Every structure is written in structure tokens, then in C-alpha cells.
Short mmCIF file of C-alpha atoms in Angstrom, two decimals:
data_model
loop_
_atom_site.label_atom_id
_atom_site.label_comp_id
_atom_site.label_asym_id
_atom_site.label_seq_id
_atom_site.Cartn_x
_atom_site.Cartn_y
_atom_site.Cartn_z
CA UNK S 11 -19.24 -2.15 -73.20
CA UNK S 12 -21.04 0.72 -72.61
CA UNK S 13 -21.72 2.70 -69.52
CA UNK S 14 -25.33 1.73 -69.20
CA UNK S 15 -24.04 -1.65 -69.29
CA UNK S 16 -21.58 -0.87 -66.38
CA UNK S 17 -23.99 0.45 -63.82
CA UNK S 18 -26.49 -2.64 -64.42
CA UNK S 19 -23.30 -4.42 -63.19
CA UNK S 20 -22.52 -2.06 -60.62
CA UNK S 21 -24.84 -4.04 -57.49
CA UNK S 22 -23.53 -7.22 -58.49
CA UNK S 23 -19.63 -5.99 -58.19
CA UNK S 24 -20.31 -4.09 -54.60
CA UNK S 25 -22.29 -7.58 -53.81
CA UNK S 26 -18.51 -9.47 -54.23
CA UNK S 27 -16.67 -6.50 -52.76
CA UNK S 28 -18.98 -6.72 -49.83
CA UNK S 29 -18.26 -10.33 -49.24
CA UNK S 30 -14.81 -9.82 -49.78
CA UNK S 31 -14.35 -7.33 -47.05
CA UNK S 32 -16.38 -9.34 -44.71
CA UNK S 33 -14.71 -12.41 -45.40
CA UNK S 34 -11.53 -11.08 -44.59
CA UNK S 35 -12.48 -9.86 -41.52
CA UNK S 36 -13.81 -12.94 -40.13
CA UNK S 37 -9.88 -14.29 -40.94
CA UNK S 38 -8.52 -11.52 -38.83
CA UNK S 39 -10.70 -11.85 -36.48
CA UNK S 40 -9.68 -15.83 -36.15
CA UNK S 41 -6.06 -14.85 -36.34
CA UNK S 42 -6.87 -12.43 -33.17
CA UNK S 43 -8.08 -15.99 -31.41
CA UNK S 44 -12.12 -15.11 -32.05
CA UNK S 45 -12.41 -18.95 -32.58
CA UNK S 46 -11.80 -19.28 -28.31
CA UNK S 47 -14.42 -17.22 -27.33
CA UNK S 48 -16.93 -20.08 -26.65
CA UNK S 49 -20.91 -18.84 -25.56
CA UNK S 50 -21.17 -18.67 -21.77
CA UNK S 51 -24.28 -19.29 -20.79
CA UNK S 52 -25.77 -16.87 -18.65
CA UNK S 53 -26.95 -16.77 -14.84
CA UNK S 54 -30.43 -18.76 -14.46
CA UNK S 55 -29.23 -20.03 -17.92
CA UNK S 56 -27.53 -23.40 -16.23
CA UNK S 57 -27.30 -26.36 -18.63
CA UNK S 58 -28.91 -29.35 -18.12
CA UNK S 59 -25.50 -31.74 -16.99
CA UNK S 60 -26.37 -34.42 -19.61
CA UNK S 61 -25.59 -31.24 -22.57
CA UNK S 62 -22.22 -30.85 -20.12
CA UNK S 63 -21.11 -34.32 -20.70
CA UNK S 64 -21.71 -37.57 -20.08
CA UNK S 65 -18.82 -38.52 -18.11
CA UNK S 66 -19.38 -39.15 -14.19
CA UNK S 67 -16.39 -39.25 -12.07
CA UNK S 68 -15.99 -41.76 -9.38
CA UNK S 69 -17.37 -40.15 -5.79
CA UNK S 70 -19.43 -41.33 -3.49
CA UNK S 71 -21.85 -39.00 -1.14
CA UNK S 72 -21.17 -39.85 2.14
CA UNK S 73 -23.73 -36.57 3.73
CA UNK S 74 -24.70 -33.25 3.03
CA UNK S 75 -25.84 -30.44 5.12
CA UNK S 76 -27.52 -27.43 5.16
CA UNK S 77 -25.65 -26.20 7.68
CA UNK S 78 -28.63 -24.93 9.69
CA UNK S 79 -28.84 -25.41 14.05
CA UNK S 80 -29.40 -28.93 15.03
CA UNK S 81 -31.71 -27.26 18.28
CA UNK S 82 -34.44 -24.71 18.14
CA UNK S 83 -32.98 -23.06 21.23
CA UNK S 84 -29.29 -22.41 18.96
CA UNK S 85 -31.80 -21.42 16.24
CA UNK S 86 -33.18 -18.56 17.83
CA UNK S 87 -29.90 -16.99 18.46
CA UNK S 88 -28.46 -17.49 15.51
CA UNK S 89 -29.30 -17.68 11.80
CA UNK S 90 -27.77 -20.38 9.43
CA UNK S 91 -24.98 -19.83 7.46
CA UNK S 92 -25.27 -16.97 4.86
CA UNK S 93 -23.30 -17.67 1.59
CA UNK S 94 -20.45 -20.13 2.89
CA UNK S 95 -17.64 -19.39 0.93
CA UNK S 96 -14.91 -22.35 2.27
CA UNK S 97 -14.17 -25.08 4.17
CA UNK S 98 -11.13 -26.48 6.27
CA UNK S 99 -10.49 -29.39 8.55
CA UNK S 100 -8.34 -29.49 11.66
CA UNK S 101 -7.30 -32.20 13.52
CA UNK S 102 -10.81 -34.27 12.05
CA UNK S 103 -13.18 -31.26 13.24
CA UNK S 104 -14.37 -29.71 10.23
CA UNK S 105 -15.18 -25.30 10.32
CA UNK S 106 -17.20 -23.63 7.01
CA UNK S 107 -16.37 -20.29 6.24
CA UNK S 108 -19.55 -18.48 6.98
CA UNK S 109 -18.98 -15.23 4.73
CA UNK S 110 -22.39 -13.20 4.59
CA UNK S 111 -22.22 -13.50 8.53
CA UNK S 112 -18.80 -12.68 8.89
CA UNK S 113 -17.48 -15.81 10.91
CA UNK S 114 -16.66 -19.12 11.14
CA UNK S 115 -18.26 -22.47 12.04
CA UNK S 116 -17.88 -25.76 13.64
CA UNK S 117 -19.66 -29.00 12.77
CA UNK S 118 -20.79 -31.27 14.36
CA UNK S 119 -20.21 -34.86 12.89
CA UNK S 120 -23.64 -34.83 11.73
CA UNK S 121 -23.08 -31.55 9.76
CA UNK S 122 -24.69 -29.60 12.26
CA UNK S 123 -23.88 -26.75 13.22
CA UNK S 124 -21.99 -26.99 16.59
CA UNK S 125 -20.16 -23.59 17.51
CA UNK S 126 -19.88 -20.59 16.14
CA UNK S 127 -16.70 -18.46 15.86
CA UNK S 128 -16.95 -14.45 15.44
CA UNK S 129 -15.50 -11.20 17.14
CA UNK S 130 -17.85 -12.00 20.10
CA UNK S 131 -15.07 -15.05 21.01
CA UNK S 132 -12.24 -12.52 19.51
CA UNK S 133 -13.13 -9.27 18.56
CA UNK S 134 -10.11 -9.36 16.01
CA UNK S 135 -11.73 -11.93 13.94
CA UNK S 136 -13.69 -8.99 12.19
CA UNK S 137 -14.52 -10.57 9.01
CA UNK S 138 -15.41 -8.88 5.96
CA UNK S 139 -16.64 -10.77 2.93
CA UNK S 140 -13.77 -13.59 3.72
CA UNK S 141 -13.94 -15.81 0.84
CA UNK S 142 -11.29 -18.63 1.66
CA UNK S 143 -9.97 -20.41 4.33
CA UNK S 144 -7.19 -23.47 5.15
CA UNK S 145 -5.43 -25.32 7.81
CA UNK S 146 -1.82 -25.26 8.63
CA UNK S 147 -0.25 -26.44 11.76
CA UNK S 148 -3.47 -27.18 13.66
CA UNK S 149 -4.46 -23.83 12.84
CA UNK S 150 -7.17 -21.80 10.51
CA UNK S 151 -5.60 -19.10 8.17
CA UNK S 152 -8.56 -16.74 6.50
CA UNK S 153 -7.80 -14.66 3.61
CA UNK S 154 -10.13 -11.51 5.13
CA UNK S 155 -11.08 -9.94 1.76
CA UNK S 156 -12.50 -6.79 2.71
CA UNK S 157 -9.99 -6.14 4.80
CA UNK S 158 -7.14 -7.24 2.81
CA UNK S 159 -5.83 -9.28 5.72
CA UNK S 160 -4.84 -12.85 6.75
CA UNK S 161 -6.38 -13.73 9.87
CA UNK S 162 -4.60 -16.54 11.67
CA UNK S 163 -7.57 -18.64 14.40
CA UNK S 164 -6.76 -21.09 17.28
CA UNK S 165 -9.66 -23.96 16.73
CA UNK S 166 -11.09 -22.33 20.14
CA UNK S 167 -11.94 -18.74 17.91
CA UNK S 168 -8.72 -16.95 19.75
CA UNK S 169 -7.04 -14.83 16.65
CA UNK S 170 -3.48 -15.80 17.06
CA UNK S 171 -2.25 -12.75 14.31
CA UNK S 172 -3.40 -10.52 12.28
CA UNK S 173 -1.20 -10.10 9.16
CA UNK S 174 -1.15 -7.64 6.91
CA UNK S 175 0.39 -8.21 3.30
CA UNK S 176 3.30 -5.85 2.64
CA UNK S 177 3.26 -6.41 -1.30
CA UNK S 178 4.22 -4.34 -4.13
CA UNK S 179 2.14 -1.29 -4.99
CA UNK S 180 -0.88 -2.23 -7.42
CA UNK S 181 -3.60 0.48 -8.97
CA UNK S 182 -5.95 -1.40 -6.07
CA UNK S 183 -5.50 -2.19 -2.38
CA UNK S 184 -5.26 -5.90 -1.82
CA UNK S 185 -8.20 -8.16 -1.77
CA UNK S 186 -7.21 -11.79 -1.34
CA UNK S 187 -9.85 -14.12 -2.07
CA UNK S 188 -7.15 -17.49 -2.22
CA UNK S 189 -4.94 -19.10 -0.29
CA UNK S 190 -2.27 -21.39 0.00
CA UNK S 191 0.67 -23.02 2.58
CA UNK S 192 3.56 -24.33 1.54
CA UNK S 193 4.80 -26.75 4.04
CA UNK S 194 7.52 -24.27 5.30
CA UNK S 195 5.30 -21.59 5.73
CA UNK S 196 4.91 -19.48 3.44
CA UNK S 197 1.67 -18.63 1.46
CA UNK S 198 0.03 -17.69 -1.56
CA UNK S 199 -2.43 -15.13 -2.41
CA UNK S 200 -4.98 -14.67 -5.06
CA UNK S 201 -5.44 -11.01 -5.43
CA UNK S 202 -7.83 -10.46 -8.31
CA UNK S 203 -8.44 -6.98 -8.25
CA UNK S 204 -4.49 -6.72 -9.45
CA UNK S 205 -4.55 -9.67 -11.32
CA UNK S 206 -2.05 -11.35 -9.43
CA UNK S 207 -1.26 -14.40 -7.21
CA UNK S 208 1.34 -12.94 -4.28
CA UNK S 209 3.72 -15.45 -2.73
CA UNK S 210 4.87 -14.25 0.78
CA UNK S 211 7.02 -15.25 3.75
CA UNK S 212 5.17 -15.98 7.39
CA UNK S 213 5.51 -12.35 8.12
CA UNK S 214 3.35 -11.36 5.02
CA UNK S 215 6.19 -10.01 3.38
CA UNK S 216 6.48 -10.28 -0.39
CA UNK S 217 8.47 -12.80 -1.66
CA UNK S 218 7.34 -12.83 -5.20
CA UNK S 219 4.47 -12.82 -7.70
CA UNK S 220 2.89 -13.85 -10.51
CA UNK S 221 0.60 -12.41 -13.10
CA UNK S 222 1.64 -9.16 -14.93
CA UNK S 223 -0.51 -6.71 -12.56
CA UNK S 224 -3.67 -5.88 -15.74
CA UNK S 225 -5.71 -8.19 -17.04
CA UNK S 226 -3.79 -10.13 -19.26
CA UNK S 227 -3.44 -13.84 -20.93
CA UNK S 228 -0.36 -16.94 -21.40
CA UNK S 229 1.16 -18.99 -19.36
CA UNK S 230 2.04 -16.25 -16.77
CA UNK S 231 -0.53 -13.72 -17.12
CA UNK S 232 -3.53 -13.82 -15.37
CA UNK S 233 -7.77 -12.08 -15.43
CA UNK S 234 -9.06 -12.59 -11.94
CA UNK S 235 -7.37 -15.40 -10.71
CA UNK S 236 -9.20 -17.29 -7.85
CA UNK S 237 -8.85 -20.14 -5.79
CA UNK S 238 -5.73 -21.95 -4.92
CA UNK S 239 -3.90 -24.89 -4.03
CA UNK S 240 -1.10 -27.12 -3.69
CA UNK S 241 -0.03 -30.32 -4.48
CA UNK S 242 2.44 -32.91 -2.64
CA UNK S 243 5.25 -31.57 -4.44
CA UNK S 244 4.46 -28.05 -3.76
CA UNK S 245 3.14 -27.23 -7.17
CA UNK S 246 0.66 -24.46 -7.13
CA UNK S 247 -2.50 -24.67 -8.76
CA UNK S 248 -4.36 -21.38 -9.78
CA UNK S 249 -7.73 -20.60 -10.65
CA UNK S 250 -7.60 -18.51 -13.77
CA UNK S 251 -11.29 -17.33 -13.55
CA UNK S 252 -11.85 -14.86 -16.55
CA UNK S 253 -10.04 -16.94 -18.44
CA UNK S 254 -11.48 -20.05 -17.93
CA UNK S 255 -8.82 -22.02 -17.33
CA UNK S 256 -6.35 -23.63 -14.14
CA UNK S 257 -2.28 -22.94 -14.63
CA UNK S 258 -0.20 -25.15 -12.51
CA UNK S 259 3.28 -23.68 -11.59
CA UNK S 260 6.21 -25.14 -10.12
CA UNK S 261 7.67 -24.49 -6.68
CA UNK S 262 9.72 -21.77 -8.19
CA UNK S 263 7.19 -20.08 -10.31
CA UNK S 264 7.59 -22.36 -13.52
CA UNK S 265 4.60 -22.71 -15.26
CA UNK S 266 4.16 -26.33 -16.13
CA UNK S 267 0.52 -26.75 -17.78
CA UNK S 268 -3.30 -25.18 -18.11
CA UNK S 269 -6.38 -26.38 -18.56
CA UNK S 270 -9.77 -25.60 -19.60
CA UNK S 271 -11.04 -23.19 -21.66
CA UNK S 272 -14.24 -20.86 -21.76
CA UNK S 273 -17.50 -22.92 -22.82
CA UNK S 274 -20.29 -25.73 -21.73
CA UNK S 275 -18.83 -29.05 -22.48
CA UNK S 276 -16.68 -31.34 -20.78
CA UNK S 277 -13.28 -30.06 -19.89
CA UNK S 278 -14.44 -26.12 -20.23
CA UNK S 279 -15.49 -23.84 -17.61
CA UNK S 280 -18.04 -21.26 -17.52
CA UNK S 281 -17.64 -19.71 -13.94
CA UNK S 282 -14.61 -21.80 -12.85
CA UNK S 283 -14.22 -20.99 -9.01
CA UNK S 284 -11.80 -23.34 -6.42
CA UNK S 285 -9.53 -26.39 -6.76
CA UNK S 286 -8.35 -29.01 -5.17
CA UNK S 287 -5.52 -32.44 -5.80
CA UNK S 288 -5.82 -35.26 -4.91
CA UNK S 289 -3.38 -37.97 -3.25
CA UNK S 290 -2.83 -39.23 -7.27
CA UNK S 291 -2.51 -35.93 -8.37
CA UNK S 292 -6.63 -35.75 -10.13
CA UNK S 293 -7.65 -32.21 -10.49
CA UNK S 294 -10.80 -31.07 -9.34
CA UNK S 295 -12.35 -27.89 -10.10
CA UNK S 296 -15.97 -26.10 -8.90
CA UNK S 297 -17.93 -24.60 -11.89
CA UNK S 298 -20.62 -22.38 -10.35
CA UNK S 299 -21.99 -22.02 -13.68
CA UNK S 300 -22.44 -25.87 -14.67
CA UNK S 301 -23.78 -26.85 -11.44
CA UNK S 302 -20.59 -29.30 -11.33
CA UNK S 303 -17.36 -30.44 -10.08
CA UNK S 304 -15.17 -30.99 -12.81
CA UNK S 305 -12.09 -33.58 -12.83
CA UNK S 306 -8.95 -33.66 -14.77
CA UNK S 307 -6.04 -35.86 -14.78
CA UNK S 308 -2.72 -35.24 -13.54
CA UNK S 309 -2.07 -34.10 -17.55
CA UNK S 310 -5.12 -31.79 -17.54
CA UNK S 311 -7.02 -34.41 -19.42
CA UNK S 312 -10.66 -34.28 -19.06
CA UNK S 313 -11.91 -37.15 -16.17
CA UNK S 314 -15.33 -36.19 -15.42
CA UNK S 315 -17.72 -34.78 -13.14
CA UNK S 316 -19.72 -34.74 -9.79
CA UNK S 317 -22.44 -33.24 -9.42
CA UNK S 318 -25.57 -34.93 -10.39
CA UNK S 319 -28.30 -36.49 -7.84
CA UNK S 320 -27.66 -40.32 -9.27
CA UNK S 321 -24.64 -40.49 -11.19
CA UNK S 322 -25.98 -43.46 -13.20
CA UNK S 323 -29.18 -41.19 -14.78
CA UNK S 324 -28.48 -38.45 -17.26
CA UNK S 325 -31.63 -37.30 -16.72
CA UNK S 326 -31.26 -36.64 -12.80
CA UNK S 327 -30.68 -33.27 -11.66
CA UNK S 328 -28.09 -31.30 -9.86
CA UNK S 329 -26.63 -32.10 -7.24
CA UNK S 330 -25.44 -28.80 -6.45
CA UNK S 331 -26.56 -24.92 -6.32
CA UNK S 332 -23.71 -23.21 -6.68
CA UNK S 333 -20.78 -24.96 -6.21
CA UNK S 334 -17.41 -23.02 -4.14
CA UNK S 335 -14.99 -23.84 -1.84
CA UNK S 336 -13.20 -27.49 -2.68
CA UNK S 337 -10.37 -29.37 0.40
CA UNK S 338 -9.59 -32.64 0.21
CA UNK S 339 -8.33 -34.42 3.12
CA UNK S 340 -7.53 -38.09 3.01
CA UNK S 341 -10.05 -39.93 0.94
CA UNK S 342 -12.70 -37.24 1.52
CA UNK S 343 -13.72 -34.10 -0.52
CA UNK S 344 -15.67 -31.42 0.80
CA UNK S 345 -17.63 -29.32 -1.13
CA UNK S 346 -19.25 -25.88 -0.23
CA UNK S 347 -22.13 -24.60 -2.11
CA UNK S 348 -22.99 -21.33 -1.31
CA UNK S 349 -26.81 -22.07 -1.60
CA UNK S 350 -27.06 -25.93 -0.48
CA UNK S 351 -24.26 -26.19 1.95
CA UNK S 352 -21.56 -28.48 2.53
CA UNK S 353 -21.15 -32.19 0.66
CA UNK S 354 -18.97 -34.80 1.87
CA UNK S 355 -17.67 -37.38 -0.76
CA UNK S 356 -15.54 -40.53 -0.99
CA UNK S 357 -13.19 -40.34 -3.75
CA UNK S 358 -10.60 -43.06 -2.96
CA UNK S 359 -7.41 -41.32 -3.28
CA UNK S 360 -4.59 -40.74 -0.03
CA UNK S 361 -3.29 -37.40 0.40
CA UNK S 362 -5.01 -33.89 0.99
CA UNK S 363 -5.19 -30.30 -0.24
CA UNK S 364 -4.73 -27.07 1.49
#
């Protein structure tokens, strides 16, 4: 063969080297775990809920509310809620975290809004950007973001403590934006900007932690974990936002199971945001992204969603905005949306969630 005959070859051979080298980078790249990264859409990019899935969990909307002044005259004093972040019932009377306003608010049992609780009733209760709240002994216990605080309130607005967490040192100051109560006392906190949930005595003092303080993946690391809760046996349930996925742990830090994963289908999350159990142990998780409420079984199987106007019509539209803040007390769930309000639903299932 001569060498004339060699270079005709020549763009046929670096044609197969070419495809060679890229082939074999596409199987690295899959052995690096490429295959996960699912599209997201993007904001204003929400997918219709019929392209989610088809499967509509069992929930009945008892009322909704835009939580705007029932009277003109309240009106005129106040605005309505700015970006509600939470929500947490005491004693039957229900108070939405109001976070653009910096303060807290009663409803009526209309929705309504009936009271409003700031640093005019307190002037400790100086919120900044709080994005989560919950009830413990007859009590409301605010995870003060910007400040890095807890903020303990009486029902009546009067700040009953201030704590401040005394926590390992981190690359970042504190900024809880989750919380938790065990039953004895103590709490969790979601602290995202060290990619860590915090576990602390009533005091505020660090008992332990998870997450390995960086952004990082597995069944204990953690990328800007978010909301929180418990179950009835005390197993905490974590909001794994960046990586699209809830880890449930035991009572001493065990981690037990995850679910989820980044994407647009059923069982995936795109901007996965609070959580809540139920009485039977049913998972529910707020997806600001897919307009939704998501549902999983006690396993982390996939049950379904709320979230569309009728449940029985794929073609209806969303229910929601932008779904938040999840509780469930009794047979009721309470969702905030930080657009639409607060929803009210009957899912049929004892037991709450702080």
C-alpha cells in the first residue's frame, strides 16, 4: 500500500478515532453518575401537572385564603401578607409566618386575617427573612434566619426567649431556615449555608450534627438542606434541596432511607422545599417548581399528588403558586404558598407534624 493510498484513508481513521474518544467519554461520564442529572425545568418554565403524573392523592380542600384583612378599616393599616413562608397551629388557632413583613399572623376561622404579631407587641420579635415556624408546648418557635436566632412567642406576641445557637464553627454564620421539636425538647436546625442540619439541647447548645459542613452527597451528606420534620417515633425527616431528594434519620442520627431524585415526573423533585408525616407515616413534600404537593409512602414509594384545581381533570390547572411551608395536625394539612396563601385540606390520617 502506498502512501498516497494511506492519506486517502487518513479522514476515515481520525473519523473512528474521533468516535472512539467520544464514546468513551460518555462511559466515564456515566460511571461519574451523569445518567442522574435529570433536566430541571426552569423558573416560568412550570410543567403542565398532567406531564408530572397522573396520580392524584387523596385530599380534600376544605378553604383557602389569601390571607388579606377581612375589614377595610384593618386594611388601611396594614398590608397583606408578603411572601408567607410557614404555618403553625396552637391550641386550634392557626398563625402564618408572614416573612417579607417580618411578623407573624393570626387567623381567623375564616382565614382572615385576625391579629397581627410584630416588634410593635414585642420589640424582640425582630424578624428578619424568618422562613419557618412550629408549635411546641402551646408555644411558637421561629427559626429567625437573618438573624441566626430561634425566637420563642407566647400566642399573645410576648417573646418568651431569644436563643442563640452555640454550634460548631462553620466558613458561614448560621442561617436556620428549618425546624424541628423532639418531644423532650430539643430541636433541629437546617442550616444551609453550612450544609448541615444542627441538633441542639433547649439552651441552643450543640448536641450534634449532620451533614459533612460543604456541599456534599450519600446518605449523610447534605447540598442545602431545607425543611424539617418529625415523625411519631422521632424520626427526622430532611429536605435535601440541591439534591433533590428527602433522607429520613433515626432518633440517633441513623440514616434509614431517601427519596426522590432531580427531574419532572412523579416521585422527582425539581425545587423540593418542606415536609410533613402523617398519622400513617405518608410523606408529603412541597415542590415549588411543579406547582405540587408530592406524596410518598412510608417506604418512599411514589403515592401521588395535590395540587391541581379538580383532581378528577388532567387538564385543570394548578392549584397552587408556589407551594412552601407544609404542618399537619390531626386530619388536616396546611399548605402555604408564598403567592396564593394558605390551603386547608382533609387527608384522613390521625396524628400531626411539627
Amino acid at each position: 500500500m502506498g502512501w498516497k493510498q494511506r492519506a486517502k484513508r487518513a479522514p476515515l481513521v481520525v473519523a473512528v478515532l474521533a468516535l472512539l474518544i467520544i464514546g468513551g467519554w460518555v462511559v466515564w461520564q456515566l460511571g461519574q453518575g451523569g445518567e442522574q442529572e435529570a433536566p430541571i425545568p426552569s423558573p416560568g418554565e412550570e410543567r403542565p401537572l398532567e406531564q408530572v403524573t397522573t396520580r392524584v392523592f387523596s385530599a380534600d380542600l376544605a378553604w383557602s385564603s389569601p390571607l388579606a384583612w377581612k375589614d377595610a378599616e384593618d386594611q388601611a393599616t396594614a398590608e397583606s401578607a408578603s411572601l408567607p413562608a410557614d404555618v403553625a397551629v396552637v391550641g386550634g388557632r392557626v398563625f402564618v409566618l408572614d416573612t417579607s413583613n417580618g411578623r407573624i399572623l393570626e387567623l381567623a376561622p375564616d382565614g382572615s386575617v385576625a391579629r397581627i404579631l410584630d416588634s410593635r407587641v414585642d420589640e424582640r420579635m425582630a424578624l428578619k427573612g424568618a422562613m419557618a415556624m412550629t408549635a411546641y408546648t402551646g408555644k411558637l418557635y421561629v427559626a429567625n434566619s437573618g438573624a441566626g436566632t430561634v425566637v420563642v412567642v407566647d400566642p399573645s406576641g410576648r417573646v418568651d426567649q431569644v436563643i442563640t445557637p452555640q454550634v460548631e464553627a462553620a466558613e458561614r454564620a448560621v442561617r436556620p431556615v428549618g425546624i424541628a421539636i423532639t418531644a423532650s425538647g430539643q430541636f433541629f436546625l437546617s442550616d444551609p449555608d453550612n450544609n448541615r442540619v444542627l441538633k441542639l439541647d433547649g439552651n441552643g447548645q450543640q448536641i450534634a450534627s449532620i451533614g459533612t459542613g460543604k456541599r456534599d452527597s450519600g446518605e449523610y451528606g447534605l447540598n442545602a438542606p431545607g425543611g424539617l420534620t418529625l415523625d411519631s417515633q422521632g424520626n427526622l425527616y430532611v429536605v435535601d434541596m440541591l439534591n433533590y431528594a428527602v433522607k429520613k434519620y433515626s432518633p440517633d442520627g441513623q440514616f434509614l432511607l431517601s427519596m426522590g431524585e432531580a427531574g419532572d415526573t412523579e416521585g422527582t423533585f425539581s425545587r423540593p422545599k418542606a415536609v410533613a408525616v402523617d398519622g400513617q407515616g405518608n410523606i408529603y413534600v412541597s415542590d415549588g417548581l411543579l406547582v405540587a404537593v408530592e406524596v410518598f409512602n412510608p417506604d418512599g414509594t411514589y403515592a401521588g399528588f395535590i395540587g391541581r384545581q379538580d383532581p378528577a381533570d388532567k387538564e385543570s390547572p394548578p392549584l397552587f403558586q408556589a407551594p412552601h411551608g407544609l404542618k399537619i395536625v390531626g386530619d388536616k394539612l396546611y399548605v402555604i404558598d408564598r403567592f396564593a396563601g394558605l390551603f386547608q385540606f382533609q387527608v384522613g390520617s390521625a396524628g400531626s407534624s411539627s
